[in-house]
């Protein structure tokens, strides 16, 4: 269990990044990474529809390290290719396990780094796991942030098309926080949007946040896109989102990220 949480410099001071790179190497070698799964809940039915997979790093030496620290570092160092490979493999093995334990209709959302999208055989990797584990490809969703979509749009489109032909959905993560959210919706074929937590935070007490959320949801509906609201922490937020016609919610109110086994205990009937 987590003992302490180390905080690394946000602007990536050299020594911190070097240190973190070494910690990631050790963690890859000694299997200090693990996966957590956070439930996605249908607003209409209140039922579990799936999970988002979230990477964790528990270093015996340094304690619990946040993905907000180790993912950007691993992206910069290139370690994300090996780490990302491990994450996809583990998450799909766990998805199979959840399905076998009775959660047969669930989906799994995987966070994908830009580096992984452009510099790894991510399509081949996922499809080979789909075949060896005999998973329905339609159960898999990929979450990408805007920054992933800035460089090399042609290649990205091709990769997206390949996935979508197999029934794997492409979702835009942290929607609304970047510079180009709307233009990306024109440029790429996107299946759904995750409204960033920063908008949900203020939905019940900030008029602008409420207006933005309702506009994003209305726009998504018109464009035929699905919507997930992330970071839902209160009944009031849930109630407002439900009134606005949001499809799916995720957040501490509905369930925190948890281990595979804990989730099986909670969700398997
Ligand atoms: P994200 O993809 O936006 O993931 C949602 C984050 O919000 C998670 O933080 C989750 O634990 C947190 N969260 C969920 N509900 C609530 C809530 O109600 N309140 C609050 N305060 N927080 C909530 P986490 O797990 O620390 O991950 C941080 C970020 O690290 C992720 O943001 C994602 O960008 C990145 N990340 C995590 N796992 C992976 C991974 O496997 N691959 C990649 N490429 N990135 C990952
Ligand atoms: Ca995400
Ligand atoms: Ca997000
Ligand atoms: Ca985020």
GROMACS .gro file of C-alpha atoms and ligand atoms in nm:
model
  318
    1UNK     CA    1   0.000   0.000   0.000
    2UNK     CA    2   0.115   0.354  -0.070
    3UNK     CA    3   0.341   0.491   0.198
    4UNK     CA    4   0.441   0.827   0.064
    5UNK     CA    5   0.387   1.026  -0.249
    6UNK     CA    6   0.684   1.191  -0.414
    7UNK     CA    7   0.625   1.502  -0.616
    8UNK     CA    8   0.843   1.579  -0.913
    9UNK     CA    9   0.909   1.924  -1.054
   10UNK     CA   10   0.635   2.008  -1.303
   11UNK     CA   11   0.865   2.186  -1.542
   12UNK     CA   12   1.090   1.884  -1.548
   13UNK     CA   13   1.405   2.014  -1.387
   14UNK     CA   14   1.689   1.803  -1.529
   15UNK     CA   15   1.787   1.614  -1.218
   16UNK     CA   16   1.427   1.519  -1.149
   17UNK     CA   17   1.372   1.386  -1.499
   18UNK     CA   18   1.696   1.189  -1.489
   19UNK     CA   19   1.603   1.045  -1.155
   20UNK     CA   20   1.254   0.960  -1.270
   21UNK     CA   21   1.386   0.799  -1.589
   22UNK     CA   22   1.601   0.570  -1.375
   23UNK     CA   23   1.308   0.490  -1.147
   24UNK     CA   24   1.096   0.400  -1.451
   25UNK     CA   25   1.371   0.170  -1.579
   26UNK     CA   26   1.384  -0.007  -1.246
   27UNK     CA   27   1.006  -0.021  -1.232
   28UNK     CA   28   0.990  -0.180  -1.578
   29UNK     CA   29   1.255  -0.432  -1.481
   30UNK     CA   30   1.111  -0.524  -1.143
   31UNK     CA   31   0.743  -0.499  -1.231
   32UNK     CA   32   0.651  -0.207  -1.007
   33UNK     CA   33   0.379  -0.099  -1.249
   34UNK     CA   34   0.022  -0.211  -1.206
   35UNK     CA   35  -0.317  -0.124  -1.351
   36UNK     CA   36  -0.617   0.033  -1.182
   37UNK     CA   37  -0.968   0.040  -1.330
   38UNK     CA   38  -1.228   0.311  -1.275
   39UNK     CA   39  -1.596   0.238  -1.349
   40UNK     CA   40  -1.792   0.410  -1.627
   41UNK     CA   41  -2.161   0.433  -1.541
   42UNK     CA   42  -2.458   0.482  -1.772
   43UNK     CA   43  -2.660   0.786  -1.668
   44UNK     CA   44  -2.986   0.637  -1.797
   45UNK     CA   45  -2.967   0.295  -1.637
   46UNK     CA   46  -2.722   0.357  -1.351
   47UNK     CA   47  -2.546   0.039  -1.464
   48UNK     CA   48  -2.177  -0.032  -1.515
   49UNK     CA   49  -2.083  -0.010  -1.884
   50UNK     CA   50  -1.708  -0.052  -1.852
   51UNK     CA   51  -1.382   0.081  -1.708
   52UNK     CA   52  -1.102   0.323  -1.787
   53UNK     CA   53  -0.760   0.168  -1.731
   54UNK     CA   54  -0.514   0.385  -1.537
   55UNK     CA   55  -0.149   0.299  -1.484
   56UNK     CA   56   0.006   0.296  -1.135
   57UNK     CA   57   0.367   0.283  -1.019
   58UNK     CA   58   0.450   0.165  -0.669
   59UNK     CA   59   0.824   0.191  -0.616
   60UNK     CA   60   0.948   0.018  -0.299
   61UNK     CA   61   1.207   0.291  -0.269
   62UNK     CA   62   1.008   0.601  -0.360
   63UNK     CA   63   0.649   0.509  -0.284
   64UNK     CA   64   0.355   0.577  -0.506
   65UNK     CA   65   0.439   0.780  -0.817
   66UNK     CA   66   0.157   0.951  -1.006
   67UNK     CA   67   0.101   0.879  -1.377
   68UNK     CA   68   0.081   1.257  -1.417
   69UNK     CA   69   0.456   1.240  -1.342
   70UNK     CA   70   0.580   0.914  -1.492
   71UNK     CA   71   0.378   0.921  -1.816
   72UNK     CA   72   0.517   1.256  -1.944
   73UNK     CA   73   0.866   1.149  -1.841
   74UNK     CA   74   0.831   0.811  -2.014
   75UNK     CA   75   0.699   0.989  -2.323
   76UNK     CA   76   0.999   1.217  -2.335
   77UNK     CA   77   1.252   0.941  -2.277
   78UNK     CA   78   1.089   0.694  -2.516
   79UNK     CA   79   1.024   0.446  -2.232
   80UNK     CA   80   0.653   0.487  -2.307
   81UNK     CA   81   0.694   0.238  -2.592
   82UNK     CA   82   0.789  -0.045  -2.357
   83UNK     CA   83   0.559   0.077  -2.078
   84UNK     CA   84   0.270   0.132  -2.320
   85UNK     CA   85   0.315  -0.219  -2.458
   86UNK     CA   86   0.300  -0.361  -2.106
   87UNK     CA   87  -0.007  -0.150  -2.021
   88UNK     CA   88  -0.203  -0.260  -2.328
   89UNK     CA   89  -0.116  -0.624  -2.271
   90UNK     CA   90  -0.206  -0.618  -1.900
   91UNK     CA   91  -0.527  -0.419  -1.949
   92UNK     CA   92  -0.657  -0.653  -2.221
   93UNK     CA   93  -0.569  -0.964  -2.018
   94UNK     CA   94  -0.761  -0.808  -1.728
   95UNK     CA   95  -1.052  -0.718  -1.956
   96UNK     CA   96  -1.071  -1.083  -2.060
   97UNK     CA   97  -1.067  -1.185  -1.695
   98UNK     CA   98  -1.352  -0.945  -1.610
   99UNK     CA   99  -1.554  -1.076  -1.904
  100UNK     CA  100  -1.494  -1.435  -1.796
  101UNK     CA  101  -1.604  -1.351  -1.442
  102UNK     CA  102  -1.945  -1.239  -1.563
  103UNK     CA  103  -1.897  -0.879  -1.676
  104UNK     CA  104  -1.942  -0.993  -2.034
  105UNK     CA  105  -2.087  -0.671  -2.176
  106UNK     CA  106  -1.828  -0.422  -2.056
  107UNK     CA  107  -1.594  -0.200  -2.254
  108UNK     CA  108  -1.242  -0.089  -2.167
  109UNK     CA  109  -1.097   0.256  -2.234
  110UNK     CA  110  -0.720   0.267  -2.281
  111UNK     CA  111  -0.517   0.588  -2.258
  112UNK     CA  112  -0.280   0.609  -2.553
  113UNK     CA  113   0.022   0.840  -2.578
  114UNK     CA  114   0.103   1.032  -2.896
  115UNK     CA  115   0.442   0.861  -2.914
  116UNK     CA  116   0.276   0.521  -2.904
  117UNK     CA  117   0.038   0.616  -3.180
  118UNK     CA  118   0.311   0.729  -3.416
  119UNK     CA  119   0.608   0.513  -3.324
  120UNK     CA  120   0.482   0.170  -3.235
  121UNK     CA  121   0.287  -0.102  -3.409
  122UNK     CA  122  -0.004  -0.030  -3.183
  123UNK     CA  123  -0.266  -0.154  -3.429
  124UNK     CA  124  -0.087  -0.487  -3.476
  125UNK     CA  125  -0.031  -0.520  -3.102
  126UNK     CA  126  -0.394  -0.464  -3.009
  127UNK     CA  127  -0.530  -0.683  -3.288
  128UNK     CA  128  -0.296  -0.968  -3.203
  129UNK     CA  129  -0.416  -0.953  -2.840
  130UNK     CA  130  -0.778  -0.937  -2.956
  131UNK     CA  131  -0.717  -1.261  -3.146
  132UNK     CA  132  -0.512  -1.452  -2.889
  133UNK     CA  133  -0.746  -1.357  -2.604
  134UNK     CA  134  -1.051  -1.384  -2.830
  135UNK     CA  135  -1.187  -1.049  -2.721
  136UNK     CA  136  -1.460  -0.856  -2.903
  137UNK     CA  137  -1.271  -0.565  -3.062
  138UNK     CA  138  -1.584  -0.354  -3.013
  139UNK     CA  139  -1.523  -0.363  -2.636
  140UNK     CA  140  -1.208  -0.152  -2.677
  141UNK     CA  141  -1.196   0.227  -2.681
  142UNK     CA  142  -0.882   0.435  -2.719
  143UNK     CA  143  -0.853   0.771  -2.540
  144UNK     CA  144  -0.628   1.033  -2.693
  145UNK     CA  145  -0.566   1.390  -2.590
  146UNK     CA  146  -0.544   1.674  -2.838
  147UNK     CA  147  -0.168   1.690  -2.820
  148UNK     CA  148  -0.162   1.340  -2.968
  149UNK     CA  149  -0.328   1.466  -3.284
  150UNK     CA  150  -0.117   1.766  -3.375
  151UNK     CA  151   0.166   1.605  -3.570
  152UNK     CA  152   0.131   1.380  -3.871
  153UNK     CA  153  -0.248   1.397  -3.920
  154UNK     CA  154  -0.239   1.174  -4.227
  155UNK     CA  155  -0.072   0.888  -4.046
  156UNK     CA  156  -0.303   0.934  -3.748
  157UNK     CA  157  -0.610   0.923  -3.972
  158UNK     CA  158  -0.487   0.600  -4.125
  159UNK     CA  159  -0.433   0.441  -3.785
  160UNK     CA  160  -0.777   0.560  -3.667
  161UNK     CA  161  -0.941   0.417  -3.978
  162UNK     CA  162  -0.772   0.083  -3.926
  163UNK     CA  163  -0.899   0.065  -3.568
  164UNK     CA  164  -1.249   0.183  -3.655
  165UNK     CA  165  -1.280  -0.076  -3.931
  166UNK     CA  166  -1.234  -0.337  -3.655
  167UNK     CA  167  -1.496  -0.167  -3.435
  168UNK     CA  168  -1.246  -0.009  -3.195
  169UNK     CA  169  -1.361   0.340  -3.096
  170UNK     CA  170  -1.151   0.656  -3.086
  171UNK     CA  171  -1.228   0.906  -2.808
  172UNK     CA  172  -1.096   1.257  -2.744
  173UNK     CA  173  -0.981   1.290  -2.383
  174UNK     CA  174  -0.980   1.609  -2.171
  175UNK     CA  175  -1.209   1.769  -2.428
  176UNK     CA  176  -1.216   2.147  -2.416
  177UNK     CA  177  -0.880   2.201  -2.249
  178UNK     CA  178  -0.666   2.234  -2.562
  179UNK     CA  179  -0.641   2.492  -2.835
  180UNK     CA  180  -0.787   2.300  -3.124
  181UNK     CA  181  -1.072   2.087  -2.989
  182UNK     CA  182  -1.324   2.194  -3.251
  183UNK     CA  183  -1.097   2.174  -3.553
  184UNK     CA  184  -0.994   1.822  -3.450
  185UNK     CA  185  -1.356   1.713  -3.471
  186UNK     CA  186  -1.355   1.817  -3.836
  187UNK     CA  187  -1.019   1.669  -3.917
  188UNK     CA  188  -1.061   1.326  -3.756
  189UNK     CA  189  -1.334   1.070  -3.732
  190UNK     CA  190  -1.402   1.069  -3.357
  191UNK     CA  191  -1.652   0.842  -3.179
  192UNK     CA  192  -1.684   1.024  -2.848
  193UNK     CA  193  -1.571   1.303  -2.619
  194UNK     CA  194  -1.466   1.303  -2.256
  195UNK     CA  195  -1.551   1.638  -2.100
  196UNK     CA  196  -1.260   1.742  -1.885
  197UNK     CA  197  -1.299   1.738  -1.508
  198UNK     CA  198  -1.219   2.108  -1.486
  199UNK     CA  199  -1.557   2.189  -1.647
  200UNK     CA  200  -1.748   1.939  -1.430
  201UNK     CA  201  -1.589   2.090  -1.117
  202UNK     CA  202  -1.774   2.417  -1.163
  203UNK     CA  203  -2.092   2.290  -1.328
  204UNK     CA  204  -2.309   2.360  -1.021
  205UNK     CA  205  -2.163   2.692  -0.909
  206UNK     CA  206  -2.005   2.856  -1.212
  207UNK     CA  207  -2.232   2.983  -1.483
  208UNK     CA  208  -1.966   2.967  -1.752
  209UNK     CA  209  -1.879   2.606  -1.674
  210UNK     CA  210  -2.246   2.513  -1.683
  211UNK     CA  211  -2.292   2.689  -2.018
  212UNK     CA  212  -1.981   2.527  -2.164
  213UNK     CA  213  -2.085   2.177  -2.050
  214UNK     CA  214  -2.434   2.217  -2.185
  215UNK     CA  215  -2.298   2.349  -2.517
  216UNK     CA  216  -2.046   2.064  -2.547
  217UNK     CA  217  -2.315   1.804  -2.479
  218UNK     CA  218  -2.563   1.966  -2.722
  219UNK     CA  219  -2.292   1.987  -2.989
  220UNK     CA  220  -2.191   1.624  -2.936
  221UNK     CA  221  -2.552   1.514  -2.970
  222UNK     CA  222  -2.591   1.704  -3.297
  223UNK     CA  223  -2.271   1.552  -3.430
  224UNK     CA  224  -2.373   1.201  -3.321
  225UNK     CA  225  -2.088   1.171  -3.072
  226UNK     CA  226  -2.108   0.993  -2.739
  227UNK     CA  227  -2.016   1.181  -2.422
  228UNK     CA  228  -1.850   1.083  -2.096
  229UNK     CA  229  -1.823   1.337  -1.814
  230UNK     CA  230  -1.515   1.278  -1.599
  231UNK     CA  231  -1.448   1.378  -1.240
  232UNK     CA  232  -1.809   1.359  -1.120
  233UNK     CA  233  -1.787   1.393  -0.744
  234UNK     CA  234  -2.131   1.504  -0.623
  235UNK     CA  235  -2.497   1.410  -0.666
  236UNK     CA  236  -2.567   1.766  -0.778
  237UNK     CA  237  -2.317   1.739  -1.064
  238UNK     CA  238  -2.465   1.402  -1.162
  239UNK     CA  239  -2.816   1.545  -1.158
  240UNK     CA  240  -2.721   1.841  -1.379
  241UNK     CA  241  -2.534   1.617  -1.625
  242UNK     CA  242  -2.831   1.385  -1.643
  243UNK     CA  243  -3.062   1.679  -1.722
  244UNK     CA  244  -2.822   1.794  -1.993
  245UNK     CA  245  -2.843   1.453  -2.160
  246UNK     CA  246  -2.494   1.323  -2.080
  247UNK     CA  247  -2.462   0.948  -2.162
  248UNK     CA  248  -2.198   0.819  -1.926
  249UNK     CA  249  -2.033   0.944  -1.607
  250UNK     CA  250  -1.707   0.866  -1.432
  251UNK     CA  251  -1.574   0.998  -1.104
  252UNK     CA  252  -1.525   0.942  -0.733
  253UNK     CA  253  -1.904   0.958  -0.675
  254UNK     CA  254  -1.948   0.647  -0.890
  255UNK     CA  255  -1.623   0.472  -0.800
  256UNK     CA  256  -1.252   0.541  -0.759
  257UNK     CA  257  -0.984   0.367  -0.963
  258UNK     CA  258  -0.936   0.025  -0.807
  259UNK     CA  259  -0.748  -0.301  -0.858
  260UNK     CA  260  -0.887  -0.573  -1.082
  261UNK     CA  261  -0.971  -0.793  -0.784
  262UNK     CA  262  -1.146  -0.520  -0.588
  263UNK     CA  263  -1.350  -0.430  -0.894
  264UNK     CA  264  -1.449  -0.794  -0.940
  265UNK     CA  265  -1.565  -0.802  -0.579
  266UNK     CA  266  -1.764  -0.482  -0.622
  267UNK     CA  267  -1.916  -0.534  -0.965
  268UNK     CA  268  -1.958  -0.907  -1.028
  269UNK     CA  269  -2.315  -0.988  -0.924
  270LIG     P1  270  -0.694   1.110  -1.748
  270LIG     O1  271  -0.684   1.016  -1.863
  270LIG     O2  272  -0.770   1.236  -1.768
  270LIG     O3  273  -0.756   1.022  -1.630
  270LIG     C1  274  -0.847   1.071  -1.535
  270LIG     C2  275  -0.777   1.107  -1.406
  270LIG     O4  276  -0.871   1.168  -1.317
  270LIG     C3  277  -0.721   0.987  -1.331
  270LIG     O5  278  -0.603   1.031  -1.264
  270LIG     C4  279  -0.832   0.956  -1.231
  270LIG     O6  280  -0.786   0.885  -1.118
  270LIG     C5  281  -0.874   1.096  -1.194
  270LIG     N1  282  -1.012   1.102  -1.147
  270LIG     C6  283  -1.116   1.024  -1.182
  270LIG     N2  284  -1.229   1.062  -1.119
  270LIG     C7  285  -1.196   1.166  -1.042
  270LIG     C8  286  -1.272   1.251  -0.952
  270LIG     O7  287  -1.392   1.234  -0.931
  270LIG     N3  288  -1.203   1.349  -0.891
  270LIG     C9  289  -1.070   1.370  -0.908
  270LIG     N4  290  -1.011   1.468  -0.842
  270LIG     N5  291  -0.997   1.293  -0.993
  270LIG    C10  292  -1.060   1.193  -1.059
  270LIG     P2  293  -0.468   0.946  -1.266
  270LIG     O8  294  -0.501   0.800  -1.257
  270LIG     O9  295  -0.378   1.004  -1.164
  270LIG    O10  296  -0.410   0.971  -1.410
  270LIG    C11  297  -0.364   1.098  -1.449
  270LIG    C12  298  -0.335   1.103  -1.596
  270LIG    O11  299  -0.224   1.019  -1.628
  270LIG    C13  300  -0.449   1.050  -1.683
  270LIG    O12  301  -0.547   1.151  -1.695
  270LIG    C14  302  -0.375   1.020  -1.812
  270LIG    O13  303  -0.353   1.139  -1.885
  270LIG    C15  304  -0.242   0.969  -1.759
  270LIG     N6  305  -0.245   0.822  -1.758
  270LIG    C16  306  -0.289   0.738  -1.660
  270LIG     N7  307  -0.277   0.609  -1.699
  270LIG    C17  308  -0.226   0.610  -1.823
  270LIG    C18  309  -0.192   0.508  -1.919
  270LIG    O14  310  -0.210   0.386  -1.896
  270LIG     N8  311  -0.140   0.550  -2.040
  270LIG    C19  312  -0.123   0.683  -2.068
  270LIG     N9  313  -0.070   0.716  -2.189
  270LIG    N10  314  -0.156   0.781  -1.982
  270LIG    C20  315  -0.207   0.746  -1.862
  271LIG    CA1  316  -0.826   0.926  -2.001
  272LIG    CA1  317  -0.935   1.286  -1.908
  273LIG    CA1  318  -0.645   1.452  -1.779
   0.00000   0.00000   0.00000
